[in-house]
mmCIF file of C-alpha atoms in Angstrom:
data_model
loop_
_atom_site.group_PDB
_atom_site.id
_atom_site.type_symbol
_atom_site.label_atom_id
_atom_site.label_comp_id
_atom_site.label_asym_id
_atom_site.label_seq_id
_atom_site.Cartn_x
_atom_site.Cartn_y
_atom_site.Cartn_z
ATOM 1 C CA MET A 1 0.000 0.000 0.000
ATOM 2 C CA ALA A 2 2.872 2.374 0.834
ATOM 3 C CA ILE A 3 4.385 1.758 -2.610
ATOM 4 C CA ILE A 4 1.133 2.682 -4.347
ATOM 5 C CA ALA A 5 0.853 5.865 -2.260
ATOM 6 C CA SER A 6 4.471 6.783 -3.042
ATOM 7 C CA VAL A 7 3.969 6.227 -6.788
ATOM 8 C CA ALA A 8 0.754 8.286 -6.691
ATOM 9 C CA MET A 9 2.541 11.087 -4.833
ATOM 10 C CA LEU A 10 5.410 11.060 -7.338
ATOM 11 C CA GLY A 11 2.897 11.169 -10.181
ATOM 12 C CA ALA A 12 1.138 14.151 -8.625
ATOM 13 C CA VAL A 13 4.419 16.033 -8.165
ATOM 14 C CA ALA A 14 5.471 15.284 -11.750
ATOM 15 C CA ALA A 15 2.087 16.392 -13.095
ATOM 16 C CA GLY A 16 2.290 19.603 -11.076
ATOM 17 C CA MET A 17 5.729 20.388 -12.435
ATOM 18 C CA CYS A 18 4.483 19.815 -15.970
ATOM 19 C CA VAL A 19 1.646 22.284 -15.427
ATOM 20 C CA VAL A 20 3.444 25.114 -13.586
ATOM 21 C CA GLY A 21 7.070 24.301 -14.362
ATOM 22 C CA SER A 22 9.981 23.607 -12.109
ATOM 23 C CA PRO A 23 10.740 25.755 -9.072
ATOM 24 C CA THR A 24 13.701 27.183 -11.014
ATOM 25 C CA HIS A 25 11.435 28.176 -13.911
ATOM 26 C CA GLN A 26 8.942 29.773 -11.523
ATOM 27 C CA ARG A 27 11.785 31.768 -9.939
ATOM 28 C CA GLN A 28 12.893 32.914 -13.402
ATOM 29 C CA LEU A 29 9.357 34.092 -14.210
ATOM 30 C CA LYS A 30 9.145 35.967 -10.905
ATOM 31 C CA LEU A 31 12.467 37.714 -11.553
ATOM 32 C CA ASP A 32 11.345 38.578 -15.081
ATOM 33 C CA ASP A 33 8.147 40.085 -13.628
ATOM 34 C CA GLN A 34 10.338 42.245 -11.370
ATOM 35 C CA ARG A 35 12.271 43.382 -14.443
ATOM 36 C CA ILE A 36 9.035 44.258 -16.255
ATOM 37 C CA SER A 37 7.823 46.224 -13.227
ATOM 38 C CA ALA A 38 11.082 48.172 -13.160
ATOM 39 C CA LEU A 39 10.888 48.899 -16.892
ATOM 40 C CA SER A 40 7.300 50.070 -16.438
ATOM 41 C CA VAL A 41 8.380 52.453 -13.660
ATOM 42 C CA MET A 42 11.176 53.731 -15.910
ATOM 43 C CA ALA A 43 8.786 54.238 -18.832
ATOM 44 C CA ASN A 44 6.528 56.282 -16.561
ATOM 45 C CA ALA A 45 9.503 58.286 -15.298
ATOM 46 C CA VAL A 46 10.690 58.969 -18.856
ATOM 47 C CA HIS A 47 7.186 60.127 -19.773
ATOM 48 C CA ARG A 48 6.975 62.460 -16.761
ATOM 49 C CA TYR A 49 10.465 63.798 -17.511
ATOM 50 C CA ARG A 50 9.418 64.570 -21.087
ATOM 51 C CA LEU A 51 6.264 66.360 -19.916
ATOM 52 C CA VAL A 52 8.318 68.616 -17.623
ATOM 53 C CA HIS A 53 11.421 69.160 -19.781
ATOM 54 C CA HIS A 54 9.880 68.807 -23.281
ATOM 55 C CA THR A 55 12.638 66.388 -24.235
ATOM 56 C CA LEU A 56 13.670 62.846 -23.412
ATOM 57 C CA PRO A 57 16.407 62.355 -20.835
ATOM 58 C CA GLY A 58 19.911 61.840 -22.141
ATOM 59 C CA ASP A 59 20.372 58.857 -19.816
ATOM 60 C CA LEU A 60 18.632 57.123 -16.925
ATOM 61 C CA SER A 61 20.637 58.990 -14.274
ATOM 62 C CA GLU A 62 18.569 62.086 -15.057
ATOM 63 C CA LEU A 63 15.476 60.237 -13.775
ATOM 64 C CA ARG A 64 17.013 59.783 -10.307
ATOM 65 C CA LEU A 65 15.604 56.279 -9.947
ATOM 66 C CA GLN A 66 17.128 54.198 -7.195
ATOM 67 C CA GLY A 67 17.518 50.600 -6.123
ATOM 68 C CA ARG A 68 15.314 47.968 -7.683
ATOM 69 C CA TRP A 69 13.869 50.406 -10.222
ATOM 70 C CA SER A 70 17.203 51.084 -11.892
ATOM 71 C CA SER A 71 19.071 47.782 -11.939
ATOM 72 C CA ASP A 72 18.623 44.058 -12.533
ATOM 73 C CA PRO A 73 17.522 42.149 -9.398
ATOM 74 C CA VAL A 74 20.094 39.394 -9.956
ATOM 75 C CA THR A 75 23.162 40.990 -11.556
ATOM 76 C CA GLY A 76 22.783 44.509 -10.200
ATOM 77 C CA GLU A 77 23.587 45.817 -13.676
ATOM 78 C CA PRO A 78 21.661 48.929 -14.712
ATOM 79 C CA TYR A 79 18.912 48.516 -17.286
ATOM 80 C CA ALA A 80 19.681 49.892 -20.728
ATOM 81 C CA TYR A 81 18.044 53.048 -22.050
ATOM 82 C CA ASN A 82 18.671 54.186 -25.594
ATOM 83 C CA ARG A 83 17.336 57.446 -26.927
ATOM 84 C CA LEU A 84 16.547 56.825 -30.596
ATOM 85 C CA GLY A 85 15.055 60.177 -31.548
ATOM 86 C CA ASP A 86 13.204 63.173 -30.176
ATOM 87 C CA ASP A 87 10.259 61.067 -29.004
ATOM 88 C CA THR A 88 11.405 57.445 -29.252
ATOM 89 C CA TYR A 89 13.550 55.302 -27.024
ATOM 90 C CA THR A 90 14.158 51.744 -25.881
ATOM 91 C CA LEU A 91 14.345 50.150 -22.467
ATOM 92 C CA CYS A 92 16.246 46.874 -22.404
ATOM 93 C CA ALA A 93 16.705 44.044 -19.939
ATOM 94 C CA HIS A 94 18.067 40.530 -19.916
ATOM 95 C CA PHE A 95 15.249 38.037 -19.294
ATOM 96 C CA ASP A 96 15.718 34.549 -17.886
ATOM 97 C CA ALA A 97 12.718 32.885 -19.546
ATOM 98 C CA VAL A 98 10.382 33.254 -22.486
ATOM 99 C CA ASP A 99 7.119 34.887 -21.450
ATOM 100 C CA GLN A 100 4.627 32.312 -22.740
ATOM 101 C CA ARG A 101 1.690 33.607 -20.736
ATOM 102 C CA HIS A 102 0.446 35.503 -23.767
ATOM 103 C CA THR A 103 0.335 34.428 -27.375
ATOM 104 C CA GLY A 104 0.387 36.358 -30.601
ATOM 105 C CA ASP A 105 2.318 39.248 -32.064
ATOM 106 C CA TYR A 106 5.046 40.791 -29.889
ATOM 107 C CA ALA A 107 4.385 44.251 -31.333
ATOM 108 C CA THR A 108 0.715 44.543 -30.331
ATOM 109 C CA PRO A 109 0.378 48.074 -28.938
ATOM 110 C CA TYR A 110 -1.103 47.838 -25.444
ATOM 111 C CA LEU A 111 -0.606 50.050 -22.449
ATOM 112 C CA TYR A 112 2.512 49.419 -20.422
ATOM 113 C CA THR A 113 0.822 47.578 -17.572
ATOM 114 C CA PRO A 114 2.970 44.643 -16.403
ATOM 115 C CA GLY A 115 1.265 41.432 -17.424
ATOM 116 C CA SER A 116 -0.196 42.891 -20.597
ATOM 117 C CA PRO A 117 0.683 41.318 -23.940
ATOM 118 C CA ALA A 118 2.847 44.333 -24.790
ATOM 119 C CA TRP A 119 5.410 43.099 -22.249
ATOM 120 C CA ARG A 120 5.934 39.671 -23.837
ATOM 121 C CA HIS A 121 9.576 38.862 -24.357
ATOM 122 C CA PRO A 122 11.928 36.079 -25.364
ATOM 123 C CA ALA A 123 14.693 34.828 -23.096
ATOM 124 C CA GLY A 124 17.880 36.856 -23.305
ATOM 125 C CA LEU A 125 18.439 40.531 -24.017
ATOM 126 C CA TYR A 126 15.286 42.235 -25.258
ATOM 127 C CA CYS A 127 14.478 45.879 -25.897
ATOM 128 C CA PHE A 128 11.019 47.410 -25.707
ATOM 129 C CA HIS A 129 10.482 50.362 -28.016
ATOM 130 C CA PHE A 130 8.497 53.368 -26.836
ATOM 131 C CA ALA A 131 7.106 56.491 -28.432
ATOM 132 C CA ALA A 132 6.776 59.153 -25.750
ATOM 133 C CA GLU A 133 4.110 61.047 -27.655
ATOM 134 C CA SER A 134 1.843 57.998 -27.495
ATOM 135 C CA ASP A 135 1.799 57.634 -23.701
ATOM 136 C CA ASN A 136 4.658 55.116 -23.610
ATOM 137 C CA VAL A 137 2.852 52.404 -25.517
ATOM 138 C CA PRO A 138 5.423 49.927 -26.810
ATOM 139 C CA VAL A 139 5.245 50.577 -30.533
ATOM 140 C CA LEU A 140 7.697 47.936 -31.681
ATOM 141 C CA GLY A 141 9.221 44.856 -30.119
ATOM 142 C CA THR A 142 12.524 43.836 -31.614
ATOM 143 C CA PRO A 143 15.171 41.792 -29.764
ATOM 144 C CA ARG A 144 18.489 43.594 -29.457
#
């Protein structure tokens, strides 16, 4: 009887891991969510900066963001900001896992709410493109 219970328990654990993924994968998704939250805060800060100064910041230091909002939660490296033009810029981060929670086109323009399809990303370095004049809606999603 104990053998049957042990096999059943092992089967349940294996099935659970197939559904939600391994603990390592879940940790990767949680860290990626933290990165998305930080990028969202930065996008808001860039937008506010532009409203006040009528230009995009030259670099992220002008936003005076601190701690978890300015650097990767694992490596401590600052997130990348690239000013592309007068009203366009990218925010880039290195992601641990593919965001498979949403399907479809990466470039779908949705608001910058974490968890929305606009924040889908592959694993690895990925840059979200923003147009400040359109309320920071990601207008293009191209890996960099």
